[in-house]
């Protein structure tokens, strides 16, 4: 095995940025979706039920995969104990800050809009974090992803504390996914989860009761972490990129057809095609990214790589507040949606521009401390 050179992998950074960007735009779409969300526009766009099928199968799974890959690159020269401490220092402050500061305005607005609360934000906050409120659970909203990434990162680094076990797992997984099995074996695994676990477990985003999500998301996270430095695997992704794209293109219309009506639980054929489309898309993205973007470094990439996590933390709070405030205006759907996109993306970047300049705020937003002047 020839290891990947130690320089920055620009393709992984670009894919991670793009995946977060798709996720943020998807959340804007949820304001208009034909199902319940934290806040809803007076307008409903029924077609979003079908449009969601384009990204739902792979959006978060790809993000967990590239997060595992990125973690391996970040810690490849760092002793596991030090990497463990670095991950806690990087992820725990924004996790706590998100739960205590960023999510309460969202849940407060949701409670007011749905008629279950009529007081001010401070009263809501005190209620949520009272003993009774804590017994009922605290809303995590989009911060659930930060919690999962924190736990998954620690699990991956725990594996790395035993080099012999880690090397055996890496080599064994590399052999299991040799040749065309890189495309087929994960499809079988994801299909079995979708067919056997998803129908009774669903997706909860509650870390203590989310077996399907953990089996899927932790599985791809650890796969990315274990295989990130294997050049033979990346060569395979590149060689299969067109095949993977063809499978994804063919399976998407079948998924849409089999998922009708979209507001009903998917039957077994839909779940099977879901898994095929899911992994084929991820393989295509990784293959084309590795082929085309490895050397695509530059100031824009470095800026966005630093900005993407703070933007993720900020975006949903800004979106929910903006949707709530725009609702009384009675704007046409096009104007309202355009404003929501502008406020959400532009506001998130504005938050990043502010917090990156204030030393004590940086850790709360997932940024490294400011470099000390020399």
Tab-separated table of C-alpha atoms in Angstrom:
chain	number	residue	atom	x	y	z
A	1	UNK	CA	0.000	0.000	0.000
A	2	UNK	CA	1.303	3.409	-0.982
A	3	UNK	CA	0.111	6.047	1.471
A	4	UNK	CA	-1.451	9.243	0.304
A	5	UNK	CA	1.059	12.105	0.549
A	6	UNK	CA	0.667	14.138	3.688
A	7	UNK	CA	-0.267	17.429	2.055
A	8	UNK	CA	-3.770	18.859	2.322
A	9	UNK	CA	-6.502	17.013	0.435
A	10	UNK	CA	-8.310	19.855	-1.267
A	11	UNK	CA	-10.953	17.520	-2.709
A	12	UNK	CA	-12.117	16.430	0.743
A	13	UNK	CA	-12.357	20.044	1.875
A	14	UNK	CA	-14.366	21.008	-1.220
A	15	UNK	CA	-16.726	18.051	-0.806
A	16	UNK	CA	-17.241	18.866	2.862
A	17	UNK	CA	-17.987	22.512	2.051
A	18	UNK	CA	-20.394	21.526	-0.724
A	19	UNK	CA	-22.157	18.973	1.499
A	20	UNK	CA	-22.691	21.584	4.218
A	21	UNK	CA	-23.901	24.040	1.585
A	22	UNK	CA	-26.462	21.538	0.279
A	23	UNK	CA	-27.558	20.843	3.858
A	24	UNK	CA	-28.099	24.539	4.592
A	25	UNK	CA	-30.128	25.040	1.397
A	26	UNK	CA	-32.105	21.899	2.216
A	27	UNK	CA	-33.054	23.404	5.567
A	28	UNK	CA	-34.299	26.523	3.771
A	29	UNK	CA	-36.447	24.231	1.651
A	30	UNK	CA	-37.952	22.658	4.780
A	31	UNK	CA	-39.669	25.972	5.521
A	32	UNK	CA	-41.841	25.218	2.456
A	33	UNK	CA	-41.958	21.407	2.611
A	34	UNK	CA	-45.293	19.549	2.767
A	35	UNK	CA	-44.516	18.183	6.221
A	36	UNK	CA	-43.947	19.589	9.692
A	37	UNK	CA	-40.733	21.401	10.592
A	38	UNK	CA	-39.683	23.884	13.298
A	39	UNK	CA	-41.278	26.796	11.450
A	40	UNK	CA	-43.332	26.922	8.271
A	41	UNK	CA	-44.040	29.562	5.672
A	42	UNK	CA	-47.639	30.371	4.706
A	43	UNK	CA	-46.601	28.884	1.352
A	44	UNK	CA	-46.250	25.137	0.836
A	45	UNK	CA	-44.412	23.718	-2.180
A	46	UNK	CA	-45.666	20.173	-2.711
A	47	UNK	CA	-42.911	19.400	-5.222
A	48	UNK	CA	-40.318	19.642	-2.453
A	49	UNK	CA	-41.495	16.239	-1.276
A	50	UNK	CA	-40.105	14.752	-4.484
A	51	UNK	CA	-37.126	17.090	-4.678
A	52	UNK	CA	-36.008	15.966	-1.238
A	53	UNK	CA	-35.529	12.444	-2.596
A	54	UNK	CA	-32.647	13.734	-4.725
A	55	UNK	CA	-30.505	14.530	-1.672
A	56	UNK	CA	-32.096	12.717	1.287
A	57	UNK	CA	-30.407	9.350	0.725
A	58	UNK	CA	-26.812	10.616	0.544
A	59	UNK	CA	-26.609	14.153	1.954
A	60	UNK	CA	-25.810	13.394	5.597
A	61	UNK	CA	-24.205	10.023	4.883
A	62	UNK	CA	-21.659	11.722	2.616
A	63	UNK	CA	-21.040	14.331	5.305
A	64	UNK	CA	-20.330	11.651	7.908
A	65	UNK	CA	-18.053	9.835	5.452
A	66	UNK	CA	-15.951	12.885	4.619
A	67	UNK	CA	-15.892	13.870	8.302
A	68	UNK	CA	-14.255	10.538	9.083
A	69	UNK	CA	-11.797	11.025	6.216
A	70	UNK	CA	-10.993	14.577	7.307
A	71	UNK	CA	-10.424	13.440	10.899
A	72	UNK	CA	-7.874	10.852	9.763
A	73	UNK	CA	-5.944	13.487	7.828
A	74	UNK	CA	-6.086	15.893	10.762
A	75	UNK	CA	-4.708	13.394	13.279
A	76	UNK	CA	-2.459	11.229	11.097
A	77	UNK	CA	0.697	12.598	12.744
A	78	UNK	CA	-0.826	13.216	16.184
A	79	UNK	CA	-0.632	10.740	19.077
A	80	UNK	CA	-4.148	9.406	19.864
A	81	UNK	CA	-4.230	10.893	23.380
A	82	UNK	CA	-3.366	14.344	22.039
A	83	UNK	CA	-5.855	13.986	19.179
A	84	UNK	CA	-8.522	12.942	21.706
A	85	UNK	CA	-7.928	16.124	23.709
A	86	UNK	CA	-7.895	18.283	20.575
A	87	UNK	CA	-11.251	16.896	19.428
A	88	UNK	CA	-12.836	17.587	22.806
A	89	UNK	CA	-11.430	21.129	22.829
A	90	UNK	CA	-12.713	21.736	19.290
A	91	UNK	CA	-16.172	20.164	19.540
A	92	UNK	CA	-17.415	20.376	23.143
A	93	UNK	CA	-17.506	24.216	23.439
A	94	UNK	CA	-19.667	24.666	20.290
A	95	UNK	CA	-21.811	21.717	21.362
A	96	UNK	CA	-22.587	23.350	24.719
A	97	UNK	CA	-22.859	26.818	23.207
A	98	UNK	CA	-25.238	25.523	20.560
A	99	UNK	CA	-27.507	23.796	23.079
A	100	UNK	CA	-27.558	26.721	25.520
A	101	UNK	CA	-27.576	29.701	23.146
A	102	UNK	CA	-28.257	28.828	19.507
A	103	UNK	CA	-31.089	26.310	19.796
A	104	UNK	CA	-33.378	27.987	22.406
A	105	UNK	CA	-34.498	30.796	20.047
A	106	UNK	CA	-35.478	28.150	17.504
A	107	UNK	CA	-37.448	26.014	19.943
A	108	UNK	CA	-39.057	29.126	21.485
A	109	UNK	CA	-40.272	30.359	18.098
A	110	UNK	CA	-41.499	26.876	17.217
A	111	UNK	CA	-43.426	26.614	20.493
A	112	UNK	CA	-45.024	30.031	19.948
A	113	UNK	CA	-45.990	29.295	16.348
A	114	UNK	CA	-47.527	25.970	17.304
A	115	UNK	CA	-49.427	27.478	20.215
A	116	UNK	CA	-47.790	25.617	23.093
A	117	UNK	CA	-46.067	28.669	24.655
A	118	UNK	CA	-46.732	32.398	24.836
A	119	UNK	CA	-44.013	33.860	27.079
A	120	UNK	CA	-40.726	35.545	26.251
A	121	UNK	CA	-37.430	33.879	25.309
A	122	UNK	CA	-35.913	34.174	28.781
A	123	UNK	CA	-38.933	32.491	30.374
A	124	UNK	CA	-38.685	29.746	27.762
A	125	UNK	CA	-34.961	29.276	28.450
A	126	UNK	CA	-35.537	28.989	32.189
A	127	UNK	CA	-38.305	26.459	31.567
A	128	UNK	CA	-36.207	24.355	29.190
A	129	UNK	CA	-33.273	24.151	31.584
A	130	UNK	CA	-35.270	23.709	34.755
A	131	UNK	CA	-35.261	20.240	36.385
A	132	UNK	CA	-38.659	19.497	34.840
A	133	UNK	CA	-37.541	20.699	31.424
A	134	UNK	CA	-34.360	18.658	31.548
A	135	UNK	CA	-36.357	15.555	32.460
A	136	UNK	CA	-38.364	16.016	29.268
A	137	UNK	CA	-35.184	16.428	27.236
A	138	UNK	CA	-33.579	19.500	25.709
A	139	UNK	CA	-34.107	20.221	22.002
A	140	UNK	CA	-30.903	19.800	20.003
A	141	UNK	CA	-32.299	20.731	16.583
A	142	UNK	CA	-29.359	20.909	14.145
A	143	UNK	CA	-26.803	20.594	16.978
A	144	UNK	CA	-27.537	16.856	17.014
A	145	UNK	CA	-24.974	16.561	14.230
A	146	UNK	CA	-22.263	18.130	16.398
A	147	UNK	CA	-23.060	15.677	19.203
A	148	UNK	CA	-22.878	12.704	16.837
A	149	UNK	CA	-19.610	13.878	15.271
A	150	UNK	CA	-18.123	14.341	18.753
A	151	UNK	CA	-19.053	10.813	19.837
A	152	UNK	CA	-18.021	9.259	16.518
A	153	UNK	CA	-14.684	11.077	16.575
A	154	UNK	CA	-13.912	9.770	20.045
A	155	UNK	CA	-14.889	6.245	18.975
A	156	UNK	CA	-12.567	6.431	15.961
A	157	UNK	CA	-9.693	7.779	18.051
A	158	UNK	CA	-10.266	5.058	20.635
A	159	UNK	CA	-9.627	2.520	17.861
A	160	UNK	CA	-6.416	4.339	16.981
A	161	UNK	CA	-5.074	3.837	20.521
A	162	UNK	CA	-4.437	0.190	19.584
A	163	UNK	CA	-2.192	0.374	16.494
A	164	UNK	CA	-2.185	-3.385	15.962
A	165	UNK	CA	-5.979	-3.631	16.012
A	166	UNK	CA	-6.311	-0.503	13.893
A	167	UNK	CA	-3.890	-1.812	11.257
A	168	UNK	CA	-5.738	-5.124	11.100
A	169	UNK	CA	-9.087	-3.380	10.671
A	170	UNK	CA	-7.689	-1.090	7.979
A	171	UNK	CA	-6.112	-3.964	6.069
A	172	UNK	CA	-9.174	-6.192	6.452
A	173	UNK	CA	-11.547	-3.478	5.274
A	174	UNK	CA	-9.238	-2.721	2.359
A	175	UNK	CA	-9.365	-6.378	1.284
A	176	UNK	CA	-13.131	-6.578	1.771
A	177	UNK	CA	-13.615	-3.566	-0.512
A	178	UNK	CA	-11.077	-4.605	-3.156
A	179	UNK	CA	-12.016	-4.175	-6.819
A	180	UNK	CA	-15.694	-3.752	-7.620
A	181	UNK	CA	-16.632	-4.733	-4.071
A	182	UNK	CA	-15.992	-1.092	-3.108
A	183	UNK	CA	-19.238	-0.309	-4.911
A	184	UNK	CA	-21.201	-3.463	-4.105
A	185	UNK	CA	-20.418	-4.415	-0.481
A	186	UNK	CA	-21.419	-1.077	1.125
A	187	UNK	CA	-24.602	-1.136	-0.962
A	188	UNK	CA	-25.468	-4.543	0.492
A	189	UNK	CA	-24.731	-3.313	4.016
A	190	UNK	CA	-26.810	-0.154	3.603
A	191	UNK	CA	-29.611	-2.112	1.925
A	192	UNK	CA	-29.785	-4.593	4.810
A	193	UNK	CA	-29.986	-1.704	7.273
A	194	UNK	CA	-32.684	-0.025	5.223
A	195	UNK	CA	-34.692	-3.229	4.813
A	196	UNK	CA	-34.290	-4.743	8.279
A	197	UNK	CA	-33.629	-1.904	10.742
A	198	UNK	CA	-35.128	1.285	9.315
A	199	UNK	CA	-38.762	0.049	9.158
A	200	UNK	CA	-38.942	-0.336	12.956
A	201	UNK	CA	-36.253	2.101	14.141
A	202	UNK	CA	-36.615	5.036	11.774
A	203	UNK	CA	-34.436	8.113	12.203
A	204	UNK	CA	-34.693	9.860	15.577
A	205	UNK	CA	-31.495	11.968	15.867
A	206	UNK	CA	-31.598	11.066	19.583
A	207	UNK	CA	-28.195	9.613	20.317
A	208	UNK	CA	-29.419	7.091	22.914
A	209	UNK	CA	-32.166	5.713	20.665
A	210	UNK	CA	-31.084	5.832	17.025
A	211	UNK	CA	-29.885	2.345	15.988
A	212	UNK	CA	-30.418	2.728	12.239
A	213	UNK	CA	-28.680	6.090	12.111
A	214	UNK	CA	-25.718	4.857	14.157
A	215	UNK	CA	-25.295	1.691	12.115
A	216	UNK	CA	-25.304	3.777	8.943
A	217	UNK	CA	-23.571	7.016	9.952
A	218	UNK	CA	-20.991	5.599	12.354
A	219	UNK	CA	-20.356	2.845	9.825
A	220	UNK	CA	-19.445	5.249	7.021
A	221	UNK	CA	-17.586	7.560	9.443
A	222	UNK	CA	-15.326	4.714	10.556
A	223	UNK	CA	-14.961	3.497	6.967
A	224	UNK	CA	-13.722	6.936	5.945
A	225	UNK	CA	-11.431	7.125	8.957
A	226	UNK	CA	-9.916	3.678	8.336
A	227	UNK	CA	-9.410	4.005	4.575
A	228	UNK	CA	-8.562	7.696	4.191
A	229	UNK	CA	-4.815	7.144	3.699
A	230	UNK	CA	-5.058	4.179	1.308
A	231	UNK	CA	-4.159	5.343	-2.168
A	232	UNK	CA	-5.393	2.057	-3.651
A	233	UNK	CA	-8.895	2.819	-2.381
A	234	UNK	CA	-8.844	6.305	-3.855
A	235	UNK	CA	-7.660	4.876	-7.167
A	236	UNK	CA	-10.653	2.534	-7.069
A	237	UNK	CA	-13.057	5.403	-6.381
A	238	UNK	CA	-11.632	7.236	-9.391
A	239	UNK	CA	-11.814	4.208	-11.698
A	240	UNK	CA	-15.441	3.556	-10.757
A	241	UNK	CA	-16.606	7.145	-10.882
A	242	UNK	CA	-18.464	6.838	-14.197
A	243	UNK	CA	-19.996	3.492	-13.280
A	244	UNK	CA	-21.098	4.903	-9.930
A	245	UNK	CA	-22.591	7.952	-11.614
A	246	UNK	CA	-24.483	5.758	-14.092
A	247	UNK	CA	-25.926	3.624	-11.280
A	248	UNK	CA	-26.978	6.766	-9.399
A	249	UNK	CA	-28.591	8.322	-12.477
A	250	UNK	CA	-30.541	5.155	-13.259
A	251	UNK	CA	-31.628	4.458	-9.690
A	252	UNK	CA	-32.908	7.967	-8.882
A	253	UNK	CA	-35.985	7.838	-11.156
A	254	UNK	CA	-36.723	4.357	-9.828
A	255	UNK	CA	-36.519	5.677	-6.254
A	256	UNK	CA	-38.888	8.529	-7.047
A	257	UNK	CA	-41.343	6.161	-8.724
A	258	UNK	CA	-41.225	3.637	-5.880
A	259	UNK	CA	-41.567	6.326	-3.202
A	260	UNK	CA	-45.034	7.457	-4.286
A	261	UNK	CA	-46.816	8.774	-2.322
A	262	UNK	CA	-43.944	10.522	-0.554
A	263	UNK	CA	-45.845	10.932	2.732
A	264	UNK	CA	-46.141	7.168	3.304
A	265	UNK	CA	-43.480	4.829	4.759
A	266	UNK	CA	-41.377	3.401	1.900
A	267	UNK	CA	-41.947	-0.236	0.953
A	268	UNK	CA	-39.130	-2.777	0.628
A	269	UNK	CA	-38.354	-2.071	-3.079
A	270	UNK	CA	-38.036	1.652	-2.347
A	271	UNK	CA	-35.737	0.956	0.603
A	272	UNK	CA	-33.536	-1.264	-1.575
A	273	UNK	CA	-33.233	1.325	-4.332
A	274	UNK	CA	-32.659	3.999	-1.676
A	275	UNK	CA	-29.474	2.192	-0.535
A	276	UNK	CA	-28.253	1.628	-4.104
A	277	UNK	CA	-28.704	5.295	-5.001
A	278	UNK	CA	-27.208	6.379	-1.676
A	279	UNK	CA	-23.869	4.609	-2.031
A	280	UNK	CA	-23.569	5.048	-5.804
A	281	UNK	CA	-23.883	8.816	-5.372
A	282	UNK	CA	-21.290	8.878	-2.593
A	283	UNK	CA	-18.877	6.807	-4.703
A	284	UNK	CA	-19.379	9.131	-7.669
A	285	UNK	CA	-18.789	12.255	-5.572
A	286	UNK	CA	-15.637	10.843	-3.979
A	287	UNK	CA	-14.344	9.504	-7.295
A	288	UNK	CA	-14.861	12.685	-9.290
A	289	UNK	CA	-13.665	14.798	-6.380
A	290	UNK	CA	-10.439	12.817	-6.073
A	291	UNK	CA	-9.904	12.971	-9.812
A	292	UNK	CA	-10.629	16.657	-10.355
A	293	UNK	CA	-10.145	18.554	-7.100
A	294	UNK	CA	-7.091	17.170	-5.290
A	295	UNK	CA	-4.951	20.123	-6.260
A	296	UNK	CA	-7.702	22.755	-6.262
A	297	UNK	CA	-6.319	24.632	-3.285
A	298	UNK	CA	-6.287	28.385	-2.894
A	299	UNK	CA	-7.459	31.315	-0.756
A	300	UNK	CA	-11.160	30.631	-1.394
A	301	UNK	CA	-10.855	27.036	-0.196
A	302	UNK	CA	-8.916	28.003	2.908
A	303	UNK	CA	-11.461	30.701	3.755
A	304	UNK	CA	-14.473	28.427	3.288
A	305	UNK	CA	-12.841	25.527	5.121
A	306	UNK	CA	-12.459	27.747	8.164
A	307	UNK	CA	-15.932	29.277	7.778
A	308	UNK	CA	-18.047	26.184	7.166
A	309	UNK	CA	-18.444	24.972	10.752
A	310	UNK	CA	-19.368	28.379	12.244
A	311	UNK	CA	-21.781	28.859	9.340
A	312	UNK	CA	-23.394	25.521	10.080
A	313	UNK	CA	-23.774	26.458	13.751
A	314	UNK	CA	-25.352	29.814	12.906
A	315	UNK	CA	-27.501	28.995	9.903
A	316	UNK	CA	-30.573	27.344	11.385
A	317	UNK	CA	-31.058	29.908	14.141
A	318	UNK	CA	-30.870	32.682	11.551
A	319	UNK	CA	-33.224	30.772	9.250
A	320	UNK	CA	-35.898	30.119	11.872
A	321	UNK	CA	-35.812	33.721	13.132
A	322	UNK	CA	-35.956	35.097	9.581
A	323	UNK	CA	-38.840	32.807	8.553
A	324	UNK	CA	-40.773	33.823	11.669
A	325	UNK	CA	-40.224	37.544	11.091
A	326	UNK	CA	-40.973	37.415	7.359
A	327	UNK	CA	-44.246	35.517	7.748
A	328	UNK	CA	-46.421	38.596	8.563
A	329	UNK	CA	-45.101	40.392	5.465
A	330	UNK	CA	-47.148	38.160	3.151
A	331	UNK	CA	-44.452	38.106	0.472
A	332	UNK	CA	-44.766	36.045	-2.711
A	333	UNK	CA	-43.047	32.707	-2.327
A	334	UNK	CA	-40.202	33.577	-4.709
A	335	UNK	CA	-39.342	36.808	-2.911
A	336	UNK	CA	-39.651	35.204	0.517
A	337	UNK	CA	-37.506	32.203	-0.387
A	338	UNK	CA	-34.839	34.413	-1.963
A	339	UNK	CA	-34.704	36.540	1.185
A	340	UNK	CA	-34.420	33.443	3.367
A	341	UNK	CA	-31.498	32.125	1.314
A	342	UNK	CA	-29.798	35.529	1.399
A	343	UNK	CA	-30.317	35.990	5.144
A	344	UNK	CA	-29.305	32.444	6.002
A	345	UNK	CA	-26.135	32.235	3.905
A	346	UNK	CA	-25.156	35.906	4.106
A	347	UNK	CA	-25.958	36.109	7.805
A	348	UNK	CA	-23.957	32.962	8.545
A	349	UNK	CA	-20.902	34.376	6.774
A	350	UNK	CA	-21.391	37.665	8.612
A	351	UNK	CA	-21.426	35.789	11.927
A	352	UNK	CA	-18.188	34.063	10.921
A	353	UNK	CA	-16.563	37.369	10.003
A	354	UNK	CA	-17.406	38.739	13.453
A	355	UNK	CA	-16.552	35.764	15.639
A	356	UNK	CA	-13.249	34.939	13.937
A	357	UNK	CA	-11.963	38.355	14.986
A	358	UNK	CA	-12.890	37.989	18.683
A	359	UNK	CA	-10.528	35.678	20.514
A	360	UNK	CA	-12.799	34.452	23.310
A	361	UNK	CA	-15.638	33.672	20.855
A	362	UNK	CA	-13.589	31.537	18.500
A	363	UNK	CA	-13.688	28.286	20.511
A	364	UNK	CA	-17.463	28.629	21.008
A	365	UNK	CA	-17.882	28.573	17.223
A	366	UNK	CA	-15.518	25.665	16.583
A	367	UNK	CA	-12.540	27.795	15.568
A	368	UNK	CA	-9.018	27.295	16.818
A	369	UNK	CA	-7.734	29.957	19.219
A	370	UNK	CA	-6.188	32.981	17.543
A	371	UNK	CA	-2.474	32.538	16.831
A	372	UNK	CA	-0.330	34.177	19.439
A	373	UNK	CA	1.626	37.168	18.162
A	374	UNK	CA	5.308	36.438	17.715
